[in-house]
PDB file of C-alpha atoms in Angstrom:
ATOM      1  CA  MET A 206      40.750  25.839  -1.437  1.00  0.00           C
ATOM      2  CA  CYS A 207      37.403  26.827  -0.049  1.00  0.00           C
ATOM      3  CA  LYS A 208      36.020  27.120  -3.688  1.00  0.00           C
ATOM      4  CA  HIS A 209      37.168  23.468  -4.391  1.00  0.00           C
ATOM      5  CA  LYS A 210      35.352  22.182  -1.299  1.00  0.00           C
ATOM      6  CA  LYS A 211      32.123  23.886  -2.425  1.00  0.00           C
ATOM      7  CA  LEU A 212      32.589  22.456  -5.834  1.00  0.00           C
ATOM      8  CA  TRP A 213      32.986  19.028  -4.564  1.00  0.00           C
ATOM      9  CA  CYS A 214      30.021  19.283  -2.236  1.00  0.00           C
ATOM     10  CA  VAL A 215      27.884  20.319  -5.193  1.00  0.00           C
ATOM     11  CA  ILE A 216      29.170  17.558  -7.361  1.00  0.00           C
ATOM     12  CA  LEU A 217      28.627  14.951  -4.551  1.00  0.00           C
ATOM     13  CA  PHE A 218      25.134  16.304  -3.854  1.00  0.00           C
ATOM     14  CA  LEU A 219      24.249  16.107  -7.593  1.00  0.00           C
ATOM     15  CA  ALA A 220      25.605  12.609  -7.770  1.00  0.00           C
ATOM     16  CA  LEU A 221      23.478  11.535  -4.834  1.00  0.00           C
ATOM     17  CA  VAL A 222      20.178  13.152  -5.888  1.00  0.00           C
ATOM     18  CA  PRO A 223      19.418  10.430  -8.344  1.00  0.00           C
ATOM     19  CA  LEU A 224      19.849   7.622  -5.734  1.00  0.00           C
ATOM     20  CA  PHE A 225      17.224   9.293  -3.487  1.00  0.00           C
ATOM     21  CA  SER A 226      14.793  10.039  -6.247  1.00  0.00           C
ATOM     22  CA  THR A 227      15.049   6.678  -8.001  1.00  0.00           C
ATOM     23  CA  ALA A 228      13.950   4.592  -5.076  1.00  0.00           C
ATOM     24  CA  SER A 229      10.266   5.344  -6.053  1.00  0.00           C
ATOM     25  CA  ALA A 230      10.808   6.407  -9.671  1.00  0.00           C
ATOM     26  CA  GLY A 231       8.709   4.238 -12.121  1.00  0.00           C
ATOM     27  CA  THR A 232       6.874   2.475  -9.280  1.00  0.00           C
ATOM     28  CA  SER A 233       3.241   1.522  -9.742  1.00  0.00           C
ATOM     29  CA  PHE A 234       0.835  -0.663  -8.092  1.00  0.00           C
ATOM     30  CA  VAL A 235       1.357  -4.475  -8.738  1.00  0.00           C
ATOM     31  CA  PHE A 236       0.163  -6.812  -6.190  1.00  0.00           C
ATOM     32  CA  ARG A 237       0.223 -10.634  -5.852  1.00  0.00           C
ATOM     33  CA  ASN A 238       0.308 -12.698  -9.038  1.00  0.00           C
ATOM     34  CA  GLY A 239       0.279  -9.552 -11.307  1.00  0.00           C
ATOM     35  CA  ILE A 240      -2.863  -7.959  -9.955  1.00  0.00           C
ATOM     36  CA  ASN A 241      -3.046  -4.358 -10.663  1.00  0.00           C
ATOM     37  CA  TRP A 242      -5.644  -1.478 -10.781  1.00  0.00           C
ATOM     38  CA  GLY A 243      -7.109  -2.822 -14.143  1.00  0.00           C
ATOM     39  CA  THR A 244      -7.858  -6.317 -12.531  1.00  0.00           C
ATOM     40  CA  THR A 245     -11.521  -7.153 -12.354  1.00  0.00           C
ATOM     41  CA  VAL A 246     -13.140  -9.485  -9.673  1.00  0.00           C
ATOM     42  CA  ALA A 247     -13.039 -12.264 -12.412  1.00  0.00           C
ATOM     43  CA  GLY A 248      -9.415 -11.431 -13.073  1.00  0.00           C
ATOM     44  CA  MET A 249      -8.465 -11.506  -9.393  1.00  0.00           C
ATOM     45  CA  LEU A 250     -10.115 -14.926  -8.930  1.00  0.00           C
ATOM     46  CA  ALA A 251      -8.312 -16.271 -11.916  1.00  0.00           C
ATOM     47  CA  ALA A 252      -4.901 -14.765 -10.929  1.00  0.00           C
ATOM     48  CA  GLU A 253      -5.353 -16.224  -7.472  1.00  0.00           C
ATOM     49  CA  GLY A 254      -6.381 -19.691  -8.855  1.00  0.00           C
ATOM     50  CA  LEU A 255      -9.788 -19.479  -7.265  1.00  0.00           C
ATOM     51  CA  GLN A 256     -13.164 -20.760  -8.454  1.00  0.00           C
ATOM     52  CA  GLU A 257     -16.177 -18.725  -7.730  1.00  0.00           C
ATOM     53  CA  GLY A 258     -18.023 -20.181  -4.872  1.00  0.00           C
ATOM     54  CA  GLY A 259     -15.243 -22.697  -4.132  1.00  0.00           C
ATOM     55  CA  GLY A 260     -14.875 -21.934  -0.559  1.00  0.00           C
ATOM     56  CA  ALA A 261     -11.299 -20.698  -0.503  1.00  0.00           C
ATOM     57  CA  TYR A 262     -12.474 -17.109   0.179  1.00  0.00           C
ATOM     58  CA  ASN A 263     -15.204 -15.087   1.738  1.00  0.00           C
ATOM     59  CA  ASN A 264     -16.864 -12.202   0.069  1.00  0.00           C
ATOM     60  CA  VAL A 265     -18.860  -9.680   2.029  1.00  0.00           C
ATOM     61  CA  PRO A 266     -20.637  -6.759   0.738  1.00  0.00           C
ATOM     62  CA  TYR A 267     -20.543  -3.467   2.818  1.00  0.00           C
ATOM     63  CA  GLY A 268     -21.365   0.106   1.985  1.00  0.00           C
ATOM     64  CA  GLY A 269     -21.315  -0.393  -1.728  1.00  0.00           C
ATOM     65  CA  TYR A 270     -17.887  -2.269  -1.645  1.00  0.00           C
ATOM     66  CA  MET A 271     -17.346  -6.056  -1.967  1.00  0.00           C
ATOM     67  CA  ASN A 272     -14.620  -7.392   0.376  1.00  0.00           C
ATOM     68  CA  PHE A 273     -12.900 -10.662  -0.473  1.00  0.00           C
ATOM     69  CA  TYR A 274     -10.882 -12.454   2.101  1.00  0.00           C
ATOM     70  CA  LEU A 275      -8.521 -15.256   0.843  1.00  0.00           C
ATOM     71  CA  LYS A 276      -8.803 -17.543   3.907  1.00  0.00           C
ATOM     72  CA  THR A 277      -5.431 -19.281   3.781  1.00  0.00           C
ATOM     73  CA  GLN A 278      -3.415 -16.375   2.457  1.00  0.00           C
ATOM     74  CA  ASN A 279      -4.489 -13.430   4.850  1.00  0.00           C
ATOM     75  CA  VAL A 280      -5.017 -11.286   1.654  1.00  0.00           C
ATOM     76  CA  TYR A 281      -7.798  -8.989   1.115  1.00  0.00           C
ATOM     77  CA  TYR A 282      -9.280  -7.368  -2.021  1.00  0.00           C
ATOM     78  CA  VAL A 283     -11.855  -4.623  -1.981  1.00  0.00           C
ATOM     79  CA  PHE A 284     -13.952  -3.755  -5.093  1.00  0.00           C
ATOM     80  CA  ARG A 285     -16.586  -1.125  -5.820  1.00  0.00           C
ATOM     81  CA  ASP A 286     -18.559  -2.484  -8.750  1.00  0.00           C
ATOM     82  CA  ASP A 287     -15.833  -4.282 -10.708  1.00  0.00           C
ATOM     83  CA  LEU A 288     -13.050  -1.786  -9.948  1.00  0.00           C
ATOM     84  CA  LEU A 289     -10.348  -2.757  -7.495  1.00  0.00           C
ATOM     85  CA  VAL A 290     -10.022   0.111  -4.850  1.00  0.00           C
ATOM     86  CA  MET A 291      -7.738  -1.611  -2.279  1.00  0.00           C
ATOM     87  CA  ALA A 292      -5.710  -4.506  -1.790  1.00  0.00           C
ATOM     88  CA  TYR A 293      -4.003  -5.415   1.469  1.00  0.00           C
ATOM     89  CA  ALA A 294      -2.200  -8.349   3.299  1.00  0.00           C
ATOM     90  CA  GLN A 295      -1.682  -9.202   6.882  1.00  0.00           C
ATOM     91  CA  LEU A 296       1.999  -9.295   7.811  1.00  0.00           C
ATOM     92  CA  PRO A 297       3.813 -10.750  10.807  1.00  0.00           C
ATOM     93  CA  GLY A 298       2.660  -8.833  13.929  1.00  0.00           C
ATOM     94  CA  GLY A 299       4.452  -6.839  16.542  1.00  0.00           C
ATOM     95  CA  ALA A 300       6.581  -3.710  16.801  1.00  0.00           C
ATOM     96  CA  GLU A 301       9.784  -5.421  15.627  1.00  0.00           C
ATOM     97  CA  ALA A 302       8.132  -6.865  12.549  1.00  0.00           C
ATOM     98  CA  TYR A 303       6.618  -3.475  11.846  1.00  0.00           C
ATOM     99  CA  ALA A 304       9.988  -1.810  12.083  1.00  0.00           C
ATOM    100  CA  ALA A 305      11.683  -4.351   9.729  1.00  0.00           C
ATOM    101  CA  GLN A 306       8.798  -4.065   7.192  1.00  0.00           C
ATOM    102  CA  LYS A 307       9.040  -0.242   7.260  1.00  0.00           C
ATOM    103  CA  GLU A 308      12.765  -0.427   6.498  1.00  0.00           C
ATOM    104  CA  GLN A 309      12.104  -2.770   3.571  1.00  0.00           C
ATOM    105  CA  GLN A 310       9.599  -0.353   2.167  1.00  0.00           C
ATOM    106  CA  ILE A 311      11.865   2.598   2.570  1.00  0.00           C
ATOM    107  CA  ALA A 312      14.451   0.616   0.516  1.00  0.00           C
ATOM    108  CA  LEU A 313      11.778  -0.023  -2.113  1.00  0.00           C
ATOM    109  CA  PHE A 314       9.805   3.247  -2.313  1.00  0.00           C
ATOM    110  CA  GLY A 315      12.225   5.825  -0.709  1.00  0.00           C
ATOM    111  CA  ALA A 316      11.229   8.217   2.136  1.00  0.00           C
ATOM    112  CA  PRO A 317       7.715   7.904   3.512  1.00  0.00           C
ATOM    113  CA  ALA A 318       5.011  10.460   2.351  1.00  0.00           C
ATOM    114  CA  ASP A 319       3.572  12.989   4.718  1.00  0.00           C
ATOM    115  CA  VAL A 320      -0.092  11.556   4.765  1.00  0.00           C
ATOM    116  CA  SER A 321      -1.883  11.962   8.059  1.00  0.00           C
ATOM    117  CA  ALA A 322      -3.623   9.101   9.807  1.00  0.00           C
ATOM    118  CA  ASP A 323      -6.898  11.084   9.499  1.00  0.00           C
ATOM    119  CA  THR A 324      -6.563  11.039   5.724  1.00  0.00           C
ATOM    120  CA  VAL A 325      -6.018   7.290   5.555  1.00  0.00           C
ATOM    121  CA  SER A 326      -8.663   6.657   8.003  1.00  0.00           C
ATOM    122  CA  ALA A 327     -11.204   8.747   6.087  1.00  0.00           C
ATOM    123  CA  LEU A 328     -10.301   6.704   2.965  1.00  0.00           C
ATOM    124  CA  MET A 329     -10.781   3.444   4.703  1.00  0.00           C
ATOM    125  CA  ASP A 330     -13.762   4.412   6.776  1.00  0.00           C
ATOM    126  CA  PRO A 331     -16.514   3.657   4.125  1.00  0.00           C
ATOM    127  CA  MET A 332     -15.246   0.124   3.876  1.00  0.00           C
ATOM    128  CA  PHE A 333     -14.164  -0.340   7.514  1.00  0.00           C
ATOM    129  CA  PRO A 334     -15.889   2.215   9.875  1.00  0.00           C
ATOM    130  CA  GLY A 335     -14.040   3.354  12.946  1.00  0.00           C
ATOM    131  CA  THR A 336     -10.562   2.540  11.505  1.00  0.00           C
ATOM    132  CA  TYR A 337      -7.721   3.616  13.653  1.00  0.00           C
ATOM    133  CA  PHE A 338      -4.041   2.807  13.724  1.00  0.00           C
ATOM    134  CA  SER A 339      -1.547   2.372  16.401  1.00  0.00           C
ATOM    135  CA  GLU A 340       1.253   2.964  13.883  1.00  0.00           C
ATOM    136  CA  LEU A 341       1.135   4.194  10.256  1.00  0.00           C
ATOM    137  CA  THR A 342       3.744   4.903   7.555  1.00  0.00           C
ATOM    138  CA  THR A 343       2.731   5.817   4.007  1.00  0.00           C
ATOM    139  CA  TRP A 344       4.267   6.148   0.547  1.00  0.00           C
ATOM    140  CA  ARG A 345       2.891   7.587  -2.701  1.00  0.00           C
ATOM    141  CA  LEU A 346       3.706   5.645  -5.959  1.00  0.00           C
ATOM    142  CA  ASP A 347       4.233   7.319  -9.253  1.00  0.00           C
ATOM    143  CA  ASP A 348       0.833   6.017 -10.444  1.00  0.00           C
ATOM    144  CA  GLY A 349      -0.903   7.821  -7.486  1.00  0.00           C
ATOM    145  CA  THR A 350      -1.356   4.679  -5.282  1.00  0.00           C
ATOM    146  CA  LEU A 351      -1.327   5.298  -1.621  1.00  0.00           C
ATOM    147  CA  VAL A 352       0.712   2.580   0.153  1.00  0.00           C
ATOM    148  CA  ALA A 353       0.148   2.253   3.886  1.00  0.00           C
ATOM    149  CA  LEU A 354       1.917   0.167   6.325  1.00  0.00           C
ATOM    150  CA  ILE A 355      -0.498  -0.089   9.258  1.00  0.00           C
ATOM    151  CA  ALA A 356      -0.407  -1.481  12.779  1.00  0.00           C
ATOM    152  CA  VAL A 357      -3.681  -2.200  14.512  1.00  0.00           C
ATOM    153  CA  ASN A 358      -3.754  -4.102  17.831  1.00  0.00           C
ATOM    154  CA  ARG A 359      -0.321  -5.604  17.356  1.00  0.00           C
ATOM    155  CA  GLU A 360      -1.348  -6.804  13.854  1.00  0.00           C
ATOM    156  CA  ASN A 361       0.401  -5.398  10.767  1.00  0.00           C
ATOM    157  CA  TYR A 362      -0.943  -4.835   7.354  1.00  0.00           C
ATOM    158  CA  MET A 363       0.430  -3.584   4.039  1.00  0.00           C
ATOM    159  CA  ALA A 364      -2.251  -1.760   2.156  1.00  0.00           C
ATOM    160  CA  TYR A 365      -2.505  -0.411  -1.487  1.00  0.00           C
ATOM    161  CA  ILE A 366      -5.229   2.287  -1.843  1.00  0.00           C
ATOM    162  CA  HIS A 367      -6.693   3.733  -5.037  1.00  0.00           C
ATOM    163  CA  GLU A 368      -7.774   7.185  -3.565  1.00  0.00           C
ATOM    164  CA  GLN A 369      -9.566   8.476  -6.620  1.00  0.00           C
ATOM    165  CA  ARG A 370     -11.797   5.438  -6.820  1.00  0.00           C
ATOM    166  CA  ILE A 371     -12.774   5.598  -3.214  1.00  0.00           C
ATOM    167  CA  LEU A 372     -13.330   9.305  -3.507  1.00  0.00           C
ATOM    168  CA  GLY A 373     -15.580   8.624  -6.458  1.00  0.00           C
ATOM    169  CA  GLY A 374     -13.454   9.069  -9.452  1.00  0.00           C
ATOM    170  CA  ALA A 375     -12.379   6.578 -12.164  1.00  0.00           C
TER     171      ALA A 375
END
């Protein structure tokens, strides 16, 4: 009887493995309105329905990056040259909202990745010096995108980061 229990445990384990591994399988970065890592500044403006200089967004250069803030959407895009390096959105604030968003992301992407706050801070520092987090949970997508759920001063953000482009790669 002991042999049968082990066999059933192995069968059950093998049946459950795909459930855990498919949560993030095939995932790649796609943001609002179909924006992805191939989207240029002009493509982002078109996808968001914005006209250059139309007043619906701010764009501020800093440290070789161009930061776009969509005023009424609380959505941000960061480009270096014409390459998107980061996209993020402000979410409802507070600890309860953070916990709820974290559970949604776990359902979508699976278990969080083990990426330190120092690593994420170092990636964001060239664009936002002195970045710190009161709370941080990360995931890695199949295409290499680093996803970060961030809490700063009771405000929550969901950020999608292209590490290679920030670190100087393509």
